[in-house]
CSV table of C-alpha atoms in Angstrom, one decimal:
chain,number,residue,atom,x,y,z
A,17,MET,CA,-13.6,13.6,-10.1
A,18,LYS,CA,-15.2,13.9,-6.7
A,19,LYS,CA,-17.7,11.2,-6.0
A,20,THR,CA,-21.3,11.7,-4.9
A,21,GLU,CA,-22.6,10.0,-1.8
A,22,THR,CA,-24.5,7.4,-3.9
A,23,GLN,CA,-21.2,6.3,-5.4
A,24,ARG,CA,-19.4,5.8,-2.1
A,25,THR,CA,-18.2,2.4,-0.8
A,26,PRO,CA,-20.9,0.1,0.7
A,27,GLN,CA,-20.9,-0.6,4.5
A,28,ALA,CA,-18.2,-2.8,5.9
A,29,PHE,CA,-20.3,-6.0,5.7
A,30,ASP,CA,-20.5,-5.6,1.9
A,31,ARG,CA,-16.8,-5.1,1.4
A,32,ARG,CA,-16.1,-8.5,-0.3
A,33,ARG,CA,-18.7,-7.9,-3.1
A,34,PHE,CA,-17.4,-4.3,-3.5
A,35,CYS,CA,-13.8,-5.4,-3.9
A,36,THR,CA,-14.7,-7.8,-6.7
A,37,VAL,CA,-16.4,-5.0,-8.6
A,38,ALA,CA,-13.6,-2.5,-7.9
A,39,GLY,CA,-11.0,-4.9,-9.1
A,40,VAL,CA,-12.7,-5.2,-12.5
A,41,ALA,CA,-13.0,-1.5,-12.8
A,42,SER,CA,-9.3,-1.0,-11.9
A,43,LEU,CA,-8.2,-3.3,-14.7
A,44,ALA,CA,-10.3,-1.4,-17.2
A,45,THR,CA,-8.9,1.9,-16.2
A,46,LEU,CA,-5.3,0.7,-16.1
A,47,ALA,CA,-5.7,-0.3,-19.7
A,48,ASP,CA,-6.8,3.1,-20.8
A,49,PRO,CA,-3.7,5.1,-22.0
A,50,ARG,CA,-5.7,8.4,-21.8
A,51,ALA,CA,-5.4,8.2,-18.0
A,52,ASN,CA,-1.8,9.3,-18.1
A,53,ALA,CA,0.2,12.4,-19.2
A,54,ALA,CA,3.7,13.7,-18.7
A,55,THR,CA,4.5,16.9,-20.5
A,56,SER,CA,6.7,19.9,-20.5
A,57,VAL,CA,4.6,23.1,-20.7
A,58,PRO,CA,6.4,26.3,-21.7
A,59,ASP,CA,6.1,29.0,-19.0
A,60,SER,CA,8.2,31.7,-20.6
A,61,ALA,CA,11.2,32.1,-22.9
A,62,SER,CA,13.5,31.4,-20.0
A,63,ASN,CA,11.5,29.0,-17.9
A,64,GLN,CA,9.7,25.8,-18.4
A,65,LYS,CA,7.1,23.9,-16.3
A,66,ILE,CA,7.7,20.2,-16.2
A,67,GLN,CA,4.3,18.5,-15.5
A,68,THR,CA,2.9,15.0,-15.1
A,69,GLY,CA,-0.5,13.6,-14.3
A,70,ASN,CA,-3.9,14.5,-15.5
A,71,GLY,CA,-7.0,16.5,-14.6
A,72,GLU,CA,-7.1,17.7,-11.0
A,73,TRP,CA,-4.1,15.4,-10.4
A,74,THR,CA,-1.8,17.4,-12.7
A,75,TYR,CA,1.5,18.2,-11.0
A,76,GLU,CA,4.6,20.3,-11.6
A,77,VAL,CA,8.0,18.9,-10.8
A,78,VAL,CA,9.8,21.1,-8.3
A,79,GLN,CA,13.2,21.2,-9.8
A,80,ASN,CA,16.3,20.8,-7.5
A,81,TRP,CA,14.1,20.1,-4.5
A,82,GLY,CA,16.1,18.6,-1.6
A,83,LYS,CA,19.5,19.6,-3.0
A,84,LEU,CA,22.2,18.6,-0.5
A,85,PRO,CA,25.1,20.8,0.7
A,86,ALA,CA,28.4,20.3,-1.2
A,87,GLY,CA,30.2,17.2,0.0
A,88,THR,CA,27.0,15.5,1.2
A,89,VAL,CA,25.4,12.7,-0.8
A,90,PHE,CA,22.2,10.6,-0.4
A,91,GLY,CA,23.7,7.2,-0.7
A,92,GLY,CA,20.9,5.1,-2.1
A,93,THR,CA,17.2,5.9,-1.7
A,94,HIS,CA,15.8,2.5,-1.0
A,95,GLY,CA,13.5,3.9,1.6
A,96,ALA,CA,10.5,6.1,2.4
A,97,ILE,CA,9.2,9.6,3.0
A,98,ALA,CA,7.0,11.1,5.7
A,99,THR,CA,6.0,14.6,7.0
A,100,ASP,CA,5.2,15.7,10.6
A,101,LYS,CA,2.6,18.2,11.9
A,102,THR,CA,4.9,21.2,11.2
A,103,GLY,CA,5.4,20.1,7.6
A,104,TYR,CA,9.0,18.9,7.9
A,105,VAL,CA,9.8,16.2,5.4
A,106,TYR,CA,11.7,13.1,6.5
A,107,VAL,CA,13.6,11.1,3.8
A,108,SER,CA,15.4,7.9,4.6
A,109,THR,CA,18.7,6.9,2.9
A,110,GLN,CA,21.2,4.1,2.6
A,111,SER,CA,24.1,6.0,4.1
A,112,GLU,CA,25.5,7.4,7.3
A,113,THR,CA,23.3,10.5,6.8
A,114,GLY,CA,20.4,8.3,8.1
A,115,ILE,CA,17.2,10.2,7.8
A,116,LEU,CA,17.3,13.6,6.2
A,117,VAL,CA,14.9,16.3,7.6
A,118,TYR,CA,13.9,19.0,5.2
A,119,THR,CA,11.7,22.1,5.3
A,120,PRO,CA,8.8,22.0,2.8
A,121,ASP,CA,10.8,24.2,0.4
A,122,GLY,CA,13.6,21.6,0.2
A,123,THR,CA,16.1,23.2,2.6
A,124,LEU,CA,18.0,20.6,4.6
A,125,LYS,CA,17.3,21.3,8.3
A,126,LYS,CA,19.1,18.4,10.0
A,127,THR,CA,19.8,14.7,9.9
A,128,ILE,CA,18.7,12.1,12.5
A,129,ALA,CA,19.1,8.4,13.2
A,130,SER,CA,22.6,8.3,11.7
A,131,GLN,CA,23.2,5.0,13.6
A,132,PHE,CA,20.6,3.4,11.2
A,133,PRO,CA,22.1,3.9,7.7
A,134,GLU,CA,19.4,1.8,5.9
A,135,VAL,CA,15.9,2.8,7.0
A,136,HIS,CA,13.4,1.1,4.6
A,137,SER,CA,10.1,2.5,5.8
A,138,ILE,CA,8.9,5.4,7.9
A,139,PHE,CA,5.4,6.0,9.3
A,140,TYR,CA,4.6,9.2,11.2
A,141,ALA,CA,2.1,9.0,14.1
A,142,GLN,CA,1.0,11.1,17.0
A,143,ASP,CA,0.3,9.7,20.5
A,144,GLY,CA,-1.3,12.5,22.4
A,145,LYS,CA,1.2,15.4,22.3
A,146,GLU,CA,4.1,13.1,21.3
A,147,GLU,CA,5.2,12.6,17.7
A,148,TYR,CA,6.9,9.4,16.6
A,149,LEU,CA,8.4,7.8,13.6
A,150,TYR,CA,7.7,4.0,13.2
A,151,ALA,CA,10.7,2.7,11.1
A,152,THR,CA,12.0,-0.5,9.8
A,153,VAL,CA,15.8,-0.8,9.7
A,154,GLN,CA,17.7,-3.1,7.3
A,155,LYS,CA,21.2,-2.1,8.4
A,156,GLY,CA,22.0,-0.6,11.8
A,157,THR,CA,24.8,-1.2,14.2
A,158,PRO,CA,27.0,-4.3,13.8
A,159,GLN,CA,24.9,-5.9,16.5
A,160,GLU,CA,21.5,-4.8,15.3
A,161,ASN,CA,20.2,-5.4,11.8
A,162,TRP,CA,16.7,-6.0,10.5
A,163,LEU,CA,14.8,-4.4,13.4
A,164,PHE,CA,11.8,-2.2,14.1
A,165,VAL,CA,12.5,1.1,15.7
A,166,LYS,CA,10.1,3.6,17.2
A,167,MET,CA,11.7,7.0,17.6
A,168,LYS,CA,10.9,10.6,18.4
A,169,THR,CA,11.1,13.0,15.5
A,170,ASP,CA,14.5,14.1,16.9
A,171,GLY,CA,15.8,10.5,16.4
A,172,THR,CA,15.6,9.5,20.1
A,173,VAL,CA,14.8,5.8,20.1
A,174,VAL,CA,12.0,4.7,22.5
A,175,GLN,CA,11.4,1.1,21.4
A,176,LYS,CA,12.9,-1.7,19.4
A,177,ILE,CA,11.5,-5.0,18.1
A,178,THR,CA,13.7,-7.8,16.7
A,179,ALA,CA,12.8,-11.2,15.4
A,180,PRO,CA,10.3,-12.9,17.8
A,181,PRO,CA,11.4,-16.3,19.0
A,182,GLU,CA,7.8,-17.5,18.8
A,183,ALA,CA,7.8,-17.1,15.0
A,184,GLY,CA,9.8,-20.3,14.5
A,185,PHE,CA,12.7,-18.7,12.5
A,186,LYS,CA,15.7,-20.9,12.2
A,187,SER,CA,18.2,-18.3,10.9
A,188,PRO,CA,18.6,-14.5,11.0
A,189,ASN,CA,18.0,-14.2,7.3
A,190,GLU,CA,14.4,-15.3,7.7
A,191,TRP,CA,13.5,-12.0,9.5
A,192,ARG,CA,13.7,-9.3,6.8
A,193,LEU,CA,11.1,-6.8,7.6
A,194,THR,CA,10.0,-4.1,5.2
A,195,ALA,CA,7.2,-2.0,6.9
A,196,ALA,CA,5.6,-1.2,10.2
A,197,VAL,CA,2.5,0.7,11.2
A,198,PRO,CA,0.6,1.3,14.5
A,199,ALA,CA,-3.0,0.0,14.7
A,200,PRO,CA,-5.8,2.1,16.1
A,201,ASP,CA,-5.5,0.3,19.5
A,202,GLY,CA,-1.7,1.0,19.6
A,203,SER,CA,-0.6,-2.4,18.6
A,204,ILE,CA,2.2,-2.6,16.0
A,205,PHE,CA,1.9,-4.5,12.7
A,206,ILE,CA,5.2,-5.4,10.9
A,207,ALA,CA,5.6,-6.9,7.4
A,208,ASN,CA,8.3,-9.5,6.9
A,209,GLY,CA,8.2,-8.6,3.2
A,210,TYR,CA,11.8,-9.7,2.2
A,211,GLY,CA,11.4,-12.8,4.3
A,212,ASP,CA,8.4,-15.2,4.5
A,213,SER,CA,5.9,-12.4,3.7
A,214,ARG,CA,4.0,-12.9,7.0
A,215,ILE,CA,2.4,-10.0,8.8
A,216,PHE,CA,3.3,-9.9,12.5
A,217,ARG,CA,1.3,-8.3,15.3
A,218,PHE,CA,2.8,-7.0,18.5
A,219,ASP,CA,1.1,-5.2,21.4
A,220,LYS,CA,2.1,-1.6,22.1
A,221,ASN,CA,4.8,-2.9,24.5
A,222,GLY,CA,6.4,-4.9,21.7
A,223,ASP,CA,5.3,-8.3,22.9
A,224,TYR,CA,4.5,-10.8,20.1
A,225,ARG,CA,0.8,-11.6,19.7
A,226,ALA,CA,0.2,-13.3,16.3
A,227,SER,CA,1.2,-13.7,12.6
A,228,TYR,CA,-0.9,-13.8,9.5
A,229,GLY,CA,-0.5,-14.7,5.9
A,230,GLY,CA,2.7,-16.1,4.4
A,231,LYS,CA,4.1,-16.8,1.0
A,232,GLY,CA,1.7,-17.6,-1.9
A,233,THR,CA,-0.7,-16.3,-4.5
A,234,ALA,CA,-4.0,-17.3,-3.0
A,235,ASP,CA,-6.3,-14.8,-1.1
A,236,GLY,CA,-4.7,-13.9,2.2
A,237,LEU,CA,-1.1,-14.8,1.1
A,238,PHE,CA,1.6,-12.6,-0.3
A,239,ASP,CA,4.6,-12.6,-2.5
A,240,CYS,CA,6.6,-9.8,-0.8
A,241,SER,CA,4.3,-8.0,1.7
A,242,HIS,CA,6.3,-4.9,1.0
A,243,GLY,CA,4.3,-2.0,2.3
A,244,LEU,CA,1.7,-1.4,5.1
A,245,ALA,CA,-0.7,1.4,5.7
A,246,VAL,CA,-3.8,2.1,7.9
A,247,ASP,CA,-6.7,2.7,5.5
A,248,THR,CA,-9.3,4.9,7.2
A,249,ARG,CA,-11.4,5.7,4.1
A,250,TYR,CA,-14.2,3.4,5.2
A,251,ASP,CA,-16.5,2.8,8.2
A,252,GLN,CA,-14.0,0.3,9.6
A,253,PRO,CA,-10.3,1.0,9.6
A,254,LEU,CA,-8.4,-1.6,7.7
A,255,LEU,CA,-4.8,-2.7,7.2
A,256,LEU,CA,-3.7,-2.2,3.6
A,257,ILE,CA,-0.9,-4.5,2.3
A,258,CYS,CA,1.2,-3.8,-0.8
A,259,ASP,CA,1.5,-7.4,-2.1
A,260,ARG,CA,4.3,-6.4,-4.5
A,261,GLU,CA,5.2,-9.4,-6.6
A,262,ASN,CA,1.5,-10.4,-6.9
A,263,ARG,CA,1.0,-6.9,-8.2
A,264,ARG,CA,-2.0,-6.1,-5.9
A,265,LEU,CA,-3.2,-4.3,-2.8
A,266,CYS,CA,-5.1,-6.2,-0.1
A,267,HIS,CA,-7.2,-5.4,2.9
A,268,PHE,CA,-7.0,-7.2,6.3
A,269,ASP,CA,-8.9,-6.3,9.4
A,270,PHE,CA,-7.0,-5.7,12.6
A,271,ASP,CA,-7.9,-9.1,13.9
A,272,GLY,CA,-5.8,-10.6,11.1
A,273,LYS,CA,-8.7,-11.7,8.8
A,274,PHE,CA,-8.3,-11.3,5.1
A,275,VAL,CA,-11.0,-9.0,3.7
A,276,CYS,CA,-10.4,-8.7,0.0
A,277,THR,CA,-8.1,-7.7,-2.8
A,278,ILE,CA,-8.9,-4.2,-3.7
A,279,THR,CA,-6.7,-3.5,-6.8
A,280,GLN,CA,-4.8,-5.7,-9.1
A,281,HIS,CA,-2.5,-5.5,-12.1
A,282,LEU,CA,-0.3,-2.8,-10.6
A,283,ARG,CA,3.4,-2.4,-11.5
A,284,ARG,CA,4.9,-4.0,-8.3
A,285,PRO,CA,3.4,-1.7,-5.6
A,286,CYS,CA,5.8,-0.6,-2.9
A,287,GLN,CA,4.1,1.9,-0.5
A,288,VAL,CA,0.8,3.8,-0.1
A,289,SER,CA,0.0,7.2,1.3
A,290,PHE,CA,-3.5,8.7,1.8
A,291,HIS,CA,-5.2,12.1,1.3
A,292,GLY,CA,-8.9,12.0,2.1
A,293,ASP,CA,-10.6,9.5,-0.1
A,294,TYR,CA,-7.5,9.1,-2.4
A,295,ALA,CA,-4.5,6.9,-2.2
A,296,VAL,CA,-1.0,7.4,-3.8
A,297,VAL,CA,0.7,4.1,-4.7
A,298,SER,CA,4.4,4.0,-5.6
A,299,GLU,CA,5.2,1.3,-8.2
A,300,LEU,CA,8.7,-0.1,-8.7
A,301,GLU,CA,8.2,-0.3,-12.4
A,302,GLY,CA,8.4,3.4,-13.2
A,303,ARG,CA,5.1,5.0,-12.1
A,304,ALA,CA,2.9,6.3,-9.2
A,305,THR,CA,-0.9,5.8,-9.4
A,306,ILE,CA,-3.7,7.7,-7.8
A,307,LEU,CA,-6.6,5.6,-6.6
A,308,ASP,CA,-10.0,6.9,-5.6
A,309,ARG,CA,-12.2,5.6,-2.8
A,310,ASP,CA,-13.4,2.8,-5.0
A,311,ASN,CA,-9.7,1.9,-5.6
A,312,THR,CA,-10.0,2.8,-9.3
A,313,PRO,CA,-7.1,4.5,-10.9
A,314,VAL,CA,-7.8,8.2,-11.7
A,315,ALA,CA,-4.3,9.4,-12.6
A,316,PHE,CA,-0.8,8.2,-13.3
A,317,LEU,CA,2.2,10.2,-12.3
A,318,GLY,CA,5.7,9.9,-13.8
A,319,ASP,CA,4.7,7.0,-16.1
A,320,ASN,CA,8.1,6.2,-17.6
A,321,PRO,CA,7.9,5.0,-21.3
A,322,GLN,CA,11.4,3.5,-21.1
A,323,LYS,CA,10.9,0.0,-19.8
A,324,ALA,CA,14.7,-0.4,-19.6
A,325,GLN,CA,14.6,2.1,-16.7
A,326,TRP,CA,11.9,0.3,-14.7
A,327,ALA,CA,13.3,-1.0,-11.4
A,328,ASN,CA,16.8,-0.2,-12.5
A,329,TYR,CA,18.8,0.6,-9.3
A,330,GLN,CA,22.0,1.5,-11.2
A,331,LEU,CA,20.8,4.4,-13.2
A,332,GLN,CA,22.3,7.8,-12.9
A,333,PRO,CA,19.6,10.2,-11.8
A,334,GLY,CA,20.6,12.6,-14.6
A,335,ASP,CA,19.7,9.9,-17.1
A,336,ILE,CA,16.0,9.9,-15.9
A,337,ALA,CA,13.8,12.6,-17.4
A,338,PRO,CA,12.5,14.9,-14.6
A,339,ALA,CA,8.9,14.1,-15.4
A,340,PHE,CA,9.4,10.4,-15.0
A,341,PHE,CA,10.2,7.8,-12.3
A,342,SER,CA,12.5,4.9,-12.8
A,343,ALA,CA,11.7,2.8,-9.7
A,344,ALA,CA,9.1,4.6,-7.4
A,345,HIS,CA,9.7,3.1,-4.0
A,346,GLY,CA,8.9,5.7,-1.3
A,347,CYS,CA,5.8,7.8,-1.6
A,348,HIS,CA,4.0,10.4,0.5
A,349,ILE,CA,1.3,13.0,0.0
A,350,ASP,CA,1.2,15.9,2.4
A,351,ARG,CA,-1.7,18.0,3.7
A,352,GLN,CA,-1.4,20.4,0.8
A,353,ARG,CA,-1.6,17.4,-1.6
A,354,ASN,CA,2.0,17.8,-2.7
A,355,ILE,CA,3.5,14.4,-3.5
A,356,TYR,CA,7.0,13.2,-2.8
A,357,ILE,CA,8.6,10.1,-4.5
A,358,SER,CA,11.9,8.5,-3.8
A,359,ASP,CA,13.2,6.2,-6.6
A,360,TRP,CA,15.1,3.0,-5.7
A,361,ASN,CA,18.4,4.4,-6.9
A,362,HIS,CA,22.0,3.7,-5.9
A,363,VAL,CA,23.1,7.3,-5.5
A,364,GLY,CA,19.7,8.7,-4.5
A,365,ARG,CA,16.8,10.4,-6.3
A,366,VAL,CA,13.9,12.3,-4.6
A,367,THR,CA,11.2,14.2,-6.4
A,368,LYS,CA,8.7,16.7,-5.1
A,369,LEU,CA,5.5,17.2,-7.2
A,370,ALA,CA,3.5,20.4,-6.5
A,371,ARG,CA,-0.1,20.7,-7.6
A,372,SER,CA,-0.4,22.7,-10.7
A,373,THR,CA,-2.6,25.9,-10.5
């Protein structure tokens, strides 16, 4: 599925025309049922491989990955996943465990940020030799809820951002942030996805600079700007927004200008993670999708045929078949192209998918 150079995306000045073409191609591929597979492949009389995906994006479910010690529970997994330069895996939860830190093989190493029991998004970034997690917190201490936190990978907090007075909010419930990422120049973009769907820009010191977008269906507006990512697949880095309830992904530049809608007709996209020219998109309605550089779907993972399980928070994890997702919320692809998905689930469900060989 690797693209030739003649198939690659046009230069940045031609992005609007490209996005129109890519959107049509995406719709055609999404309608093709041959693009998905979820199977159980016998490995031996006593063992069975549980697989999902297709082609070079065929994956095996790593069973019992991330199992917790006796007496420890996830709480909900309405959160995100990230990895650091050593390969440690960070999984956020809705409980006093805060953020769980695992080795790649699924052994729990430690927990951090226990003062923030509901971390919704995590983005790992390096600044020189320092490593940081950019996180959005829904529930923190009694005095601090709905805030952005920049912390070291040991959980040490180095920066916080709360609702900016300049934004014109009249009540605390209007600031309900869902994602945050650092821009190439160090400024911080925050999505108010559960609020008015605006995207806020702060400088690296946390001072408010601007806001963009807002609630709506037109180009440049959002209906739940749920996830953010920095898309470096093209000549010009772009801000990618998961416009969840409009079921699309959009590009903005870092000056706050709408560029284009790159993919439509998704199943409520939540978060995006990149590996080279490819993007993994978690979708709340029971699936994860792999997009190529043209933002055309090339594979579906965990595509759940039971619509009653889509976006169903109250399911027991044992009722969900291992090869499927119920409500893919957090997603991450690591350097080895392993994929991690956390379902939106009241008692917690995290899946590691390893590339099949």
